mmCIF file of C-alpha atoms and ligand atoms in Angstrom:
data_model
loop_
_atom_site.group_PDB
_atom_site.id
_atom_site.type_symbol
_atom_site.label_atom_id
_atom_site.label_comp_id
_atom_site.label_asym_id
_atom_site.label_seq_id
_atom_site.Cartn_x
_atom_site.Cartn_y
_atom_site.Cartn_z
ATOM 1 C CA UNK A 1 -4.314 -22.388 -14.080
ATOM 2 C CA UNK A 2 -2.816 -24.173 -11.030
ATOM 3 C CA UNK A 3 -6.270 -25.590 -10.194
ATOM 4 C CA UNK A 4 -6.630 -27.023 -13.567
ATOM 5 C CA UNK A 5 -3.392 -29.045 -13.132
ATOM 6 C CA UNK A 6 -4.335 -30.210 -9.709
ATOM 7 C CA UNK A 7 -7.982 -30.278 -10.324
ATOM 8 C CA UNK A 8 -10.484 -33.076 -10.221
ATOM 9 C CA UNK A 9 -13.502 -30.994 -10.867
ATOM 10 C CA UNK A 10 -12.157 -28.052 -12.857
ATOM 11 C CA UNK A 11 -12.488 -28.447 -16.625
ATOM 12 C CA UNK A 12 -10.035 -26.650 -18.811
ATOM 13 C CA UNK A 13 -12.398 -24.202 -20.422
ATOM 14 C CA UNK A 14 -12.169 -21.238 -22.721
ATOM 15 C CA UNK A 15 -12.244 -18.725 -19.890
ATOM 16 C CA UNK A 16 -9.364 -20.329 -18.168
ATOM 17 C CA UNK A 17 -7.465 -20.553 -21.404
ATOM 18 C CA UNK A 18 -8.054 -16.918 -22.012
ATOM 19 C CA UNK A 19 -6.929 -16.026 -18.438
ATOM 20 C CA UNK A 20 -3.685 -17.991 -18.969
ATOM 21 C CA UNK A 21 -3.003 -16.322 -22.232
ATOM 22 C CA UNK A 22 -3.596 -12.921 -20.723
ATOM 23 C CA UNK A 23 -1.204 -13.659 -17.748
ATOM 24 C CA UNK A 24 1.534 -15.009 -19.993
ATOM 25 C CA UNK A 25 1.221 -11.955 -22.191
ATOM 26 C CA UNK A 26 1.439 -9.828 -19.050
ATOM 27 C CA UNK A 27 4.569 -11.711 -17.874
ATOM 28 C CA UNK A 28 6.170 -11.314 -21.312
ATOM 29 C CA UNK A 29 5.485 -7.577 -21.499
ATOM 30 C CA UNK A 30 6.738 -7.241 -17.913
ATOM 31 C CA UNK A 31 10.052 -8.996 -18.772
ATOM 32 C CA UNK A 32 10.575 -6.731 -21.762
ATOM 33 C CA UNK A 33 9.604 -3.595 -19.971
ATOM 34 C CA UNK A 34 11.755 -0.587 -19.284
ATOM 35 C CA UNK A 35 11.202 0.126 -15.653
ATOM 36 C CA UNK A 36 12.545 3.646 -15.842
ATOM 37 C CA UNK A 37 10.342 4.685 -18.739
ATOM 38 C CA UNK A 38 7.127 2.684 -18.316
ATOM 39 C CA UNK A 39 6.542 2.837 -14.566
ATOM 40 C CA UNK A 40 5.554 5.851 -12.587
ATOM 41 C CA UNK A 41 4.224 6.730 -9.170
ATOM 42 C CA UNK A 42 1.035 8.443 -8.323
ATOM 43 C CA UNK A 43 0.435 9.941 -4.883
ATOM 44 C CA UNK A 44 -2.735 9.673 -2.807
ATOM 45 C CA UNK A 45 -3.281 12.272 -0.031
ATOM 46 C CA UNK A 46 -3.783 11.203 3.583
ATOM 47 C CA UNK A 47 -5.820 13.579 5.663
ATOM 48 C CA UNK A 48 -5.774 14.403 9.288
ATOM 49 C CA UNK A 49 -9.287 15.130 10.666
ATOM 50 C CA UNK A 50 -7.837 16.838 13.741
ATOM 51 C CA UNK A 51 -5.563 19.192 12.028
ATOM 52 C CA UNK A 52 -7.845 19.529 8.995
ATOM 53 C CA UNK A 53 -5.080 19.139 6.539
ATOM 54 C CA UNK A 54 -3.299 16.724 4.303
ATOM 55 C CA UNK A 55 -0.283 15.354 6.158
ATOM 56 C CA UNK A 56 1.145 12.836 3.702
ATOM 57 C CA UNK A 57 0.853 10.847 0.497
ATOM 58 C CA UNK A 58 0.894 7.172 -0.312
ATOM 59 C CA UNK A 59 2.957 6.364 -3.426
ATOM 60 C CA UNK A 60 1.020 3.964 -5.845
ATOM 61 C CA UNK A 61 2.709 2.371 -8.709
ATOM 62 C CA UNK A 62 1.422 2.747 -12.313
ATOM 63 C CA UNK A 63 2.435 0.857 -15.420
ATOM 64 C CA UNK A 64 1.900 2.326 -18.881
ATOM 65 C CA UNK A 65 2.875 -0.541 -21.089
ATOM 66 C CA UNK A 66 3.508 0.197 -24.828
ATOM 67 C CA UNK A 67 1.979 -3.225 -25.642
ATOM 68 C CA UNK A 68 -0.831 -3.541 -23.110
ATOM 69 C CA UNK A 69 -1.695 0.054 -22.192
ATOM 70 C CA UNK A 70 -2.281 0.881 -18.664
ATOM 71 C CA UNK A 71 -2.117 -2.175 -16.315
ATOM 72 C CA UNK A 72 -3.364 -2.072 -12.674
ATOM 73 C CA UNK A 73 -0.955 -2.800 -9.921
ATOM 74 C CA UNK A 74 -3.269 -5.516 -8.584
ATOM 75 C CA UNK A 75 -2.095 -7.498 -11.740
ATOM 76 C CA UNK A 76 1.409 -6.296 -12.331
ATOM 77 C CA UNK A 77 2.796 -6.449 -8.764
ATOM 78 C CA UNK A 78 1.909 -10.116 -8.384
ATOM 79 C CA UNK A 79 3.228 -10.754 -11.919
ATOM 80 C CA UNK A 80 6.499 -8.984 -11.063
ATOM 81 C CA UNK A 81 6.758 -11.178 -7.961
ATOM 82 C CA UNK A 82 6.273 -14.329 -10.002
ATOM 83 C CA UNK A 83 8.777 -13.177 -12.518
ATOM 84 C CA UNK A 84 11.377 -12.336 -9.923
ATOM 85 C CA UNK A 85 11.294 -8.708 -11.039
ATOM 86 C CA UNK A 86 9.841 -7.076 -8.083
ATOM 87 C CA UNK A 87 13.028 -6.149 -6.194
ATOM 88 C CA UNK A 88 14.332 -4.133 -9.122
ATOM 89 C CA UNK A 89 10.908 -2.597 -9.609
ATOM 90 C CA UNK A 90 10.509 -1.617 -5.989
ATOM 91 C CA UNK A 91 13.950 0.050 -6.116
ATOM 92 C CA UNK A 92 12.971 2.031 -9.274
ATOM 93 C CA UNK A 93 9.569 3.042 -7.743
ATOM 94 C CA UNK A 94 11.185 4.190 -4.407
ATOM 95 C CA UNK A 95 13.779 6.306 -6.290
ATOM 96 C CA UNK A 96 11.143 7.950 -8.306
ATOM 97 C CA UNK A 97 8.917 8.655 -5.313
ATOM 98 C CA UNK A 98 11.844 10.096 -3.326
ATOM 99 C CA UNK A 99 12.833 12.329 -6.312
ATOM 100 C CA UNK A 100 9.433 13.845 -6.090
ATOM 101 C CA UNK A 101 9.348 14.066 -2.394
ATOM 102 C CA UNK A 102 12.421 16.310 -2.396
ATOM 103 C CA UNK A 103 10.257 19.223 -3.336
ATOM 104 C CA UNK A 104 7.569 18.746 -0.789
ATOM 105 C CA UNK A 105 7.173 20.783 2.394
ATOM 106 C CA UNK A 106 9.217 19.235 5.181
ATOM 107 C CA UNK A 107 6.157 18.263 7.347
ATOM 108 C CA UNK A 108 4.675 16.005 4.643
ATOM 109 C CA UNK A 109 5.294 12.298 4.749
ATOM 110 C CA UNK A 110 5.495 9.520 2.259
ATOM 111 C CA UNK A 111 4.058 6.101 2.617
ATOM 112 C CA UNK A 112 5.645 3.414 0.385
ATOM 113 C CA UNK A 113 4.322 -0.012 -0.243
ATOM 114 C CA UNK A 114 6.724 -3.050 0.104
ATOM 115 C CA UNK A 115 6.117 -6.457 -1.319
ATOM 116 C CA UNK A 116 6.636 -9.591 0.682
ATOM 117 C CA UNK A 117 9.455 -10.332 -1.667
ATOM 118 C CA UNK A 118 11.316 -7.220 -0.765
ATOM 119 C CA UNK A 119 11.277 -8.270 2.881
ATOM 120 C CA UNK A 120 12.671 -11.650 2.107
ATOM 121 C CA UNK A 121 16.001 -10.352 1.010
ATOM 122 C CA UNK A 122 18.259 -8.632 3.412
ATOM 123 C CA UNK A 123 20.336 -7.255 0.570
ATOM 124 C CA UNK A 124 17.286 -5.816 -1.176
ATOM 125 C CA UNK A 125 16.293 -4.157 2.094
ATOM 126 C CA UNK A 126 19.725 -2.751 2.651
ATOM 127 C CA UNK A 127 19.706 -1.306 -0.814
ATOM 128 C CA UNK A 128 16.242 0.274 -0.399
ATOM 129 C CA UNK A 129 17.284 1.750 3.037
ATOM 130 C CA UNK A 130 20.445 3.000 1.386
ATOM 131 C CA UNK A 131 18.460 4.759 -1.364
ATOM 132 C CA UNK A 132 16.598 6.667 1.316
ATOM 133 C CA UNK A 133 19.704 7.602 3.139
ATOM 134 C CA UNK A 134 21.343 8.852 -0.104
ATOM 135 C CA UNK A 135 18.139 11.091 -0.803
ATOM 136 C CA UNK A 136 19.059 13.023 2.243
ATOM 137 C CA UNK A 137 15.445 12.937 3.400
ATOM 138 C CA UNK A 138 14.911 12.151 7.081
ATOM 139 C CA UNK A 139 13.829 8.455 7.651
ATOM 140 C CA UNK A 140 11.139 9.779 9.970
ATOM 141 C CA UNK A 141 9.257 11.190 6.979
ATOM 142 C CA UNK A 142 9.157 7.903 5.148
ATOM 143 C CA UNK A 143 6.845 5.137 6.241
ATOM 144 C CA UNK A 144 6.824 1.649 4.766
ATOM 145 C CA UNK A 145 3.580 -0.275 4.389
ATOM 146 C CA UNK A 146 3.518 -3.962 4.616
ATOM 147 C CA UNK A 147 0.655 -6.534 4.443
ATOM 148 C CA UNK A 148 0.468 -9.370 6.891
ATOM 149 C CA UNK A 149 0.644 -11.849 4.050
ATOM 150 C CA UNK A 150 4.173 -10.633 3.727
ATOM 151 C CA UNK A 151 4.883 -12.337 7.057
ATOM 152 C CA UNK A 152 3.171 -15.612 6.401
ATOM 153 C CA UNK A 153 5.829 -17.286 4.239
ATOM 154 C CA UNK A 154 8.835 -16.695 6.534
ATOM 155 C CA UNK A 155 8.028 -14.938 9.751
ATOM 156 C CA UNK A 156 11.612 -14.799 11.020
ATOM 157 C CA UNK A 157 12.978 -13.224 7.856
ATOM 158 C CA UNK A 158 10.055 -10.771 7.682
ATOM 159 C CA UNK A 159 10.794 -9.948 11.318
ATOM 160 C CA UNK A 160 14.462 -9.239 10.551
ATOM 161 C CA UNK A 161 13.594 -7.001 7.656
ATOM 162 C CA UNK A 162 10.973 -5.077 9.743
ATOM 163 C CA UNK A 163 13.497 -4.593 12.560
ATOM 164 C CA UNK A 164 15.962 -3.372 9.945
ATOM 165 C CA UNK A 165 13.505 -0.803 8.624
ATOM 166 C CA UNK A 166 12.583 0.275 12.090
ATOM 167 C CA UNK A 167 16.259 0.615 13.259
ATOM 168 C CA UNK A 168 16.787 2.929 10.266
ATOM 169 C CA UNK A 169 14.239 5.265 11.764
ATOM 170 C CA UNK A 170 11.254 4.501 9.555
ATOM 171 C CA UNK A 171 7.838 3.833 10.839
ATOM 172 C CA UNK A 172 5.844 0.744 9.656
ATOM 173 C CA UNK A 173 2.165 0.584 8.792
ATOM 174 C CA UNK A 174 0.315 -2.718 8.591
ATOM 175 C CA UNK A 175 -1.699 -2.485 5.439
ATOM 176 C CA UNK A 176 -5.054 -4.040 4.628
ATOM 177 C CA UNK A 177 -5.561 -4.649 8.318
ATOM 178 C CA UNK A 178 -8.346 -7.043 9.112
ATOM 179 C CA UNK A 179 -8.233 -8.878 5.804
ATOM 180 C CA UNK A 180 -5.637 -11.572 6.684
ATOM 181 C CA UNK A 181 -5.482 -14.015 9.515
ATOM 182 C CA UNK A 182 -3.262 -13.716 12.639
ATOM 183 C CA UNK A 183 -3.048 -9.999 12.764
ATOM 184 C CA UNK A 184 -3.167 -9.736 16.570
ATOM 185 C CA UNK A 185 -0.191 -11.959 17.031
ATOM 186 C CA UNK A 186 1.854 -9.909 14.535
ATOM 187 C CA UNK A 187 0.867 -6.658 16.307
ATOM 188 C CA UNK A 188 2.210 -7.854 19.472
ATOM 189 C CA UNK A 189 5.526 -9.137 18.093
ATOM 190 C CA UNK A 190 6.569 -6.444 15.629
ATOM 191 C CA UNK A 191 7.491 -2.857 15.811
ATOM 192 C CA UNK A 192 4.400 -1.636 13.825
ATOM 193 C CA UNK A 193 3.337 1.851 14.625
ATOM 194 C CA UNK A 194 0.179 2.148 12.456
ATOM 195 C CA UNK A 195 -2.838 0.148 11.129
ATOM 196 C CA UNK A 196 -4.506 0.743 7.801
ATOM 197 C CA UNK A 197 -8.090 -0.424 7.940
ATOM 198 C CA UNK A 198 -9.036 -2.066 4.621
ATOM 199 C CA UNK A 199 -11.456 -0.319 2.315
ATOM 200 C CA UNK A 200 -13.715 -3.382 2.204
ATOM 201 C CA UNK A 201 -14.902 -2.608 5.851
ATOM 202 C CA UNK A 202 -15.375 1.071 5.313
ATOM 203 C CA UNK A 203 -17.264 0.822 2.104
ATOM 204 C CA UNK A 204 -19.959 -1.330 3.732
ATOM 205 C CA UNK A 205 -19.919 0.488 7.019
ATOM 206 C CA UNK A 206 -23.168 2.571 6.578
ATOM 207 C CA UNK A 207 -25.176 -0.352 5.129
ATOM 208 C CA UNK A 208 -23.910 -3.306 6.967
ATOM 209 C CA UNK A 209 -23.875 -3.249 10.791
ATOM 210 C CA UNK A 210 -21.223 -5.913 11.088
ATOM 211 C CA UNK A 211 -18.725 -3.883 9.001
ATOM 212 C CA UNK A 212 -19.521 -0.918 11.139
ATOM 213 C CA UNK A 213 -18.760 -2.877 14.290
ATOM 214 C CA UNK A 214 -15.592 -4.182 12.804
ATOM 215 C CA UNK A 215 -14.395 -0.688 11.996
ATOM 216 C CA UNK A 216 -15.345 0.502 15.517
ATOM 217 C CA UNK A 217 -13.516 -2.529 17.036
ATOM 218 C CA UNK A 218 -10.388 -1.953 15.010
ATOM 219 C CA UNK A 219 -10.329 1.666 15.822
ATOM 220 C CA UNK A 220 -10.682 0.903 19.573
ATOM 221 C CA UNK A 221 -7.960 -1.738 19.212
ATOM 222 C CA UNK A 222 -5.500 0.782 17.659
ATOM 223 C CA UNK A 223 -6.279 3.258 20.342
ATOM 224 C CA UNK A 224 -5.733 0.806 23.245
ATOM 225 C CA UNK A 225 -2.506 -0.361 21.636
ATOM 226 C CA UNK A 226 -1.396 3.181 21.156
ATOM 227 C CA UNK A 227 -1.112 2.727 17.412
ATOM 228 C CA UNK A 228 -1.858 5.167 14.655
ATOM 229 C CA UNK A 229 -4.759 4.264 12.385
ATOM 230 C CA UNK A 230 -5.592 5.202 8.835
ATOM 231 C CA UNK A 231 -8.985 4.494 7.396
ATOM 232 C CA UNK A 232 -8.721 3.530 3.666
ATOM 233 C CA UNK A 233 -11.274 3.980 0.970
ATOM 234 C CA UNK A 234 -13.249 6.896 2.406
ATOM 235 C CA UNK A 235 -15.499 8.147 -0.335
ATOM 236 C CA UNK A 236 -18.356 10.055 1.279
ATOM 237 C CA UNK A 237 -18.835 12.823 3.856
ATOM 238 C CA UNK A 238 -21.283 10.416 5.634
ATOM 239 C CA UNK A 239 -18.458 8.069 6.251
ATOM 240 C CA UNK A 240 -16.248 10.792 7.607
ATOM 241 C CA UNK A 241 -18.958 11.858 9.932
ATOM 242 C CA UNK A 242 -19.340 8.443 11.452
ATOM 243 C CA UNK A 243 -15.616 7.818 11.512
ATOM 244 C CA UNK A 244 -15.146 11.017 13.468
ATOM 245 C CA UNK A 245 -17.666 9.964 16.146
ATOM 246 C CA UNK A 246 -15.756 6.877 16.430
ATOM 247 C CA UNK A 247 -12.509 8.718 17.167
ATOM 248 C CA UNK A 248 -10.838 8.213 13.757
ATOM 249 C CA UNK A 249 -8.242 10.755 12.969
ATOM 250 C CA UNK A 250 -6.435 9.736 9.657
ATOM 251 C CA UNK A 251 -8.466 9.072 6.480
ATOM 252 C CA UNK A 252 -7.511 8.271 2.882
ATOM 253 C CA UNK A 253 -9.823 7.839 -0.085
ATOM 254 C CA UNK A 254 -11.396 9.384 -3.167
ATOM 255 C CA UNK A 255 -13.241 11.935 -1.027
ATOM 256 C CA UNK A 256 -9.934 13.531 -0.135
ATOM 257 C CA UNK A 257 -8.378 12.735 -3.405
ATOM 258 C CA UNK A 258 -7.589 9.931 -5.891
ATOM 259 C CA UNK A 259 -3.939 9.020 -6.567
ATOM 260 C CA UNK A 260 -2.485 12.016 -8.374
ATOM 261 C CA UNK A 261 0.428 13.099 -10.427
ATOM 262 C CA UNK A 262 3.270 14.742 -8.615
ATOM 263 C CA UNK A 263 2.445 18.229 -9.994
ATOM 264 C CA UNK A 264 -0.962 18.115 -8.431
ATOM 265 C CA UNK A 265 0.408 17.919 -4.967
ATOM 266 C CA UNK A 266 1.268 21.641 -4.521
ATOM 267 C CA UNK A 267 -2.298 22.797 -5.366
ATOM 268 C CA UNK A 268 -3.820 20.206 -3.059
ATOM 269 C CA UNK A 269 -1.570 21.299 -0.177
ATOM 270 C CA UNK A 270 -2.439 24.954 -0.643
ATOM 271 C CA UNK A 271 -6.205 24.570 -1.061
ATOM 272 C CA UNK A 272 -8.081 24.353 2.314
ATOM 273 C CA UNK A 273 -10.209 21.203 2.476
ATOM 274 C CA UNK A 274 -13.029 21.769 4.938
ATOM 275 C CA UNK A 275 -13.892 18.298 6.327
HETATM 276 P P1 C2E B 24 -3.200 -0.666 -1.361
HETATM 277 O O1 C2E B 24 -1.846 -0.485 -0.874
HETATM 278 O O2 C2E B 24 -4.177 -1.210 -0.406
HETATM 279 O O3 C2E B 24 -3.629 0.705 -1.994
HETATM 280 C C1 C2E B 24 -5.012 1.296 -1.951
HETATM 281 C C2 C2E B 24 -5.647 0.994 -3.196
HETATM 282 O O4 C2E B 24 -7.070 1.543 -3.177
HETATM 283 C C3 C2E B 24 -5.098 1.798 -4.342
HETATM 284 O O5 C2E B 24 -5.289 1.062 -5.541
HETATM 285 C C4 C2E B 24 -5.916 3.067 -4.445
HETATM 286 O O6 C2E B 24 -5.974 3.729 -5.695
HETATM 287 C C5 C2E B 24 -7.285 2.480 -4.085
HETATM 288 N N1 C2E B 24 -8.158 3.501 -3.434
HETATM 289 C C6 C2E B 24 -7.794 4.543 -2.626
HETATM 290 N N2 C2E B 24 -8.832 5.229 -2.221
HETATM 291 C C7 C2E B 24 -9.959 4.681 -2.759
HETATM 292 C C8 C2E B 24 -11.345 4.864 -2.605
HETATM 293 O O7 C2E B 24 -11.763 5.818 -1.929
HETATM 294 N N3 C2E B 24 -12.248 4.054 -3.342
HETATM 295 C C9 C2E B 24 -11.665 2.972 -4.071
HETATM 296 N N4 C2E B 24 -12.591 2.221 -4.733
HETATM 297 N N5 C2E B 24 -10.410 2.754 -4.207
HETATM 298 C C10 C2E B 24 -9.420 3.506 -3.478
HETATM 299 P P2 C2E B 24 -4.203 0.848 -6.685
HETATM 300 O O8 C2E B 24 -3.428 2.129 -6.847
HETATM 301 O O9 C2E B 24 -4.869 0.164 -7.819
HETATM 302 O O10 C2E B 24 -3.232 -0.271 -5.972
HETATM 303 C C11 C2E B 24 -3.722 -1.544 -5.712
HETATM 304 C C12 C2E B 24 -2.641 -2.303 -4.845
HETATM 305 O O11 C2E B 24 -1.474 -2.544 -5.591
HETATM 306 C C13 C2E B 24 -2.317 -1.617 -3.615
HETATM 307 O O12 C2E B 24 -3.276 -1.752 -2.609
HETATM 308 C C14 C2E B 24 -0.997 -2.261 -3.267
HETATM 309 O O13 C2E B 24 -1.252 -3.541 -2.587
HETATM 310 C C15 C2E B 24 -0.451 -2.531 -4.606
HETATM 311 N N6 C2E B 24 0.561 -1.536 -5.026
HETATM 312 C C16 C2E B 24 0.467 -0.350 -5.568
HETATM 313 N N7 C2E B 24 1.543 0.288 -5.724
HETATM 314 C C17 C2E B 24 2.499 -0.468 -5.219
HETATM 315 C C18 C2E B 24 3.938 -0.464 -5.095
HETATM 316 O O14 C2E B 24 4.587 0.569 -5.397
HETATM 317 N N8 C2E B 24 4.605 -1.601 -4.477
HETATM 318 C C19 C2E B 24 3.893 -2.635 -4.081
HETATM 319 N N9 C2E B 24 4.535 -3.636 -3.608
HETATM 320 N N10 C2E B 24 2.578 -2.758 -4.237
HETATM 321 C C20 C2E B 24 1.858 -1.775 -4.728
HETATM 322 CA CA1 CA B 25 -0.924 0.443 0.811
HETATM 323 CA CA1 CA B 26 -4.494 -0.998 1.790
HETATM 324 CA CA1 CA B 27 -5.293 -3.476 -0.872
#
């Protein structure tokens, strides 16, 4: 839509009109939504190839809208950011995730995604960190995932937020690593303890030698910087096999498990998964 307004070459066409209508419908439904009732959290297992067990879960938001049905987070998170609703939503999602986590074994961790907008508000960060404190769960069991795009708008404020998170005792994972731009600079300057290698590299790894080399290089980078590394989007045993030979330890993806309801966590923790 923006392009149409600025555009010289872009013609306002039916597809674009449809897209705009869809996005304004989405915005409207989002504004009217009841966060507590319509949003939920699924949990995707993270697996340790050395311990041969699931060691944690990433919380992934879901929206079941009475008007639109189920909407993917790739759509509603950016929409919530546009509408200025993300901070409240993040707060609701974190509370829900922590409530579930209260019944997990004490060695199981939670990874929680933050939006760039959460980082931009010191008060929002305070209140998120407060919510964790009030849950009584140790900060060391809760990791926050941030993307590097989160740092591009206002690096100094992002830095303050990240320092705040780290001072509270949480670890920080850099999400979608390799997709953005100045990753290496951020790594040097921020108290990041883990990289999450984006699925796009892993999914091409066996067919495309440059993806393979990128994964290998990012793993070597994380090892030499003494950072943890999670490989995202692992779907096949063949991928696990190769990743193991490259020294990868933590994997996440449909092969281990898709994002699941809280009540599926117990069974997955008690079923041995020979990988
Ligand atoms: P992400 O943080 O990179 O999360 C990983 C996404 O990849 C998830 O999509 C997950 O379901 C999907 N995935 C995991 N394993 C596989 C696999 O083996 N194959 C394939 N094809 N996909 C896999 P999802 O749940 O649709 O979330 C999309 C994005 O929405 C997330 O990407 C994250 O950026 C954002 N998001 C989700 N929940 C939240 C949230 O609570 N807060 C914020 N700020 N963002 C969120
Ligand atoms: Ca993530
Ligand atoms: Ca990711
Ligand atoms: Ca992603």
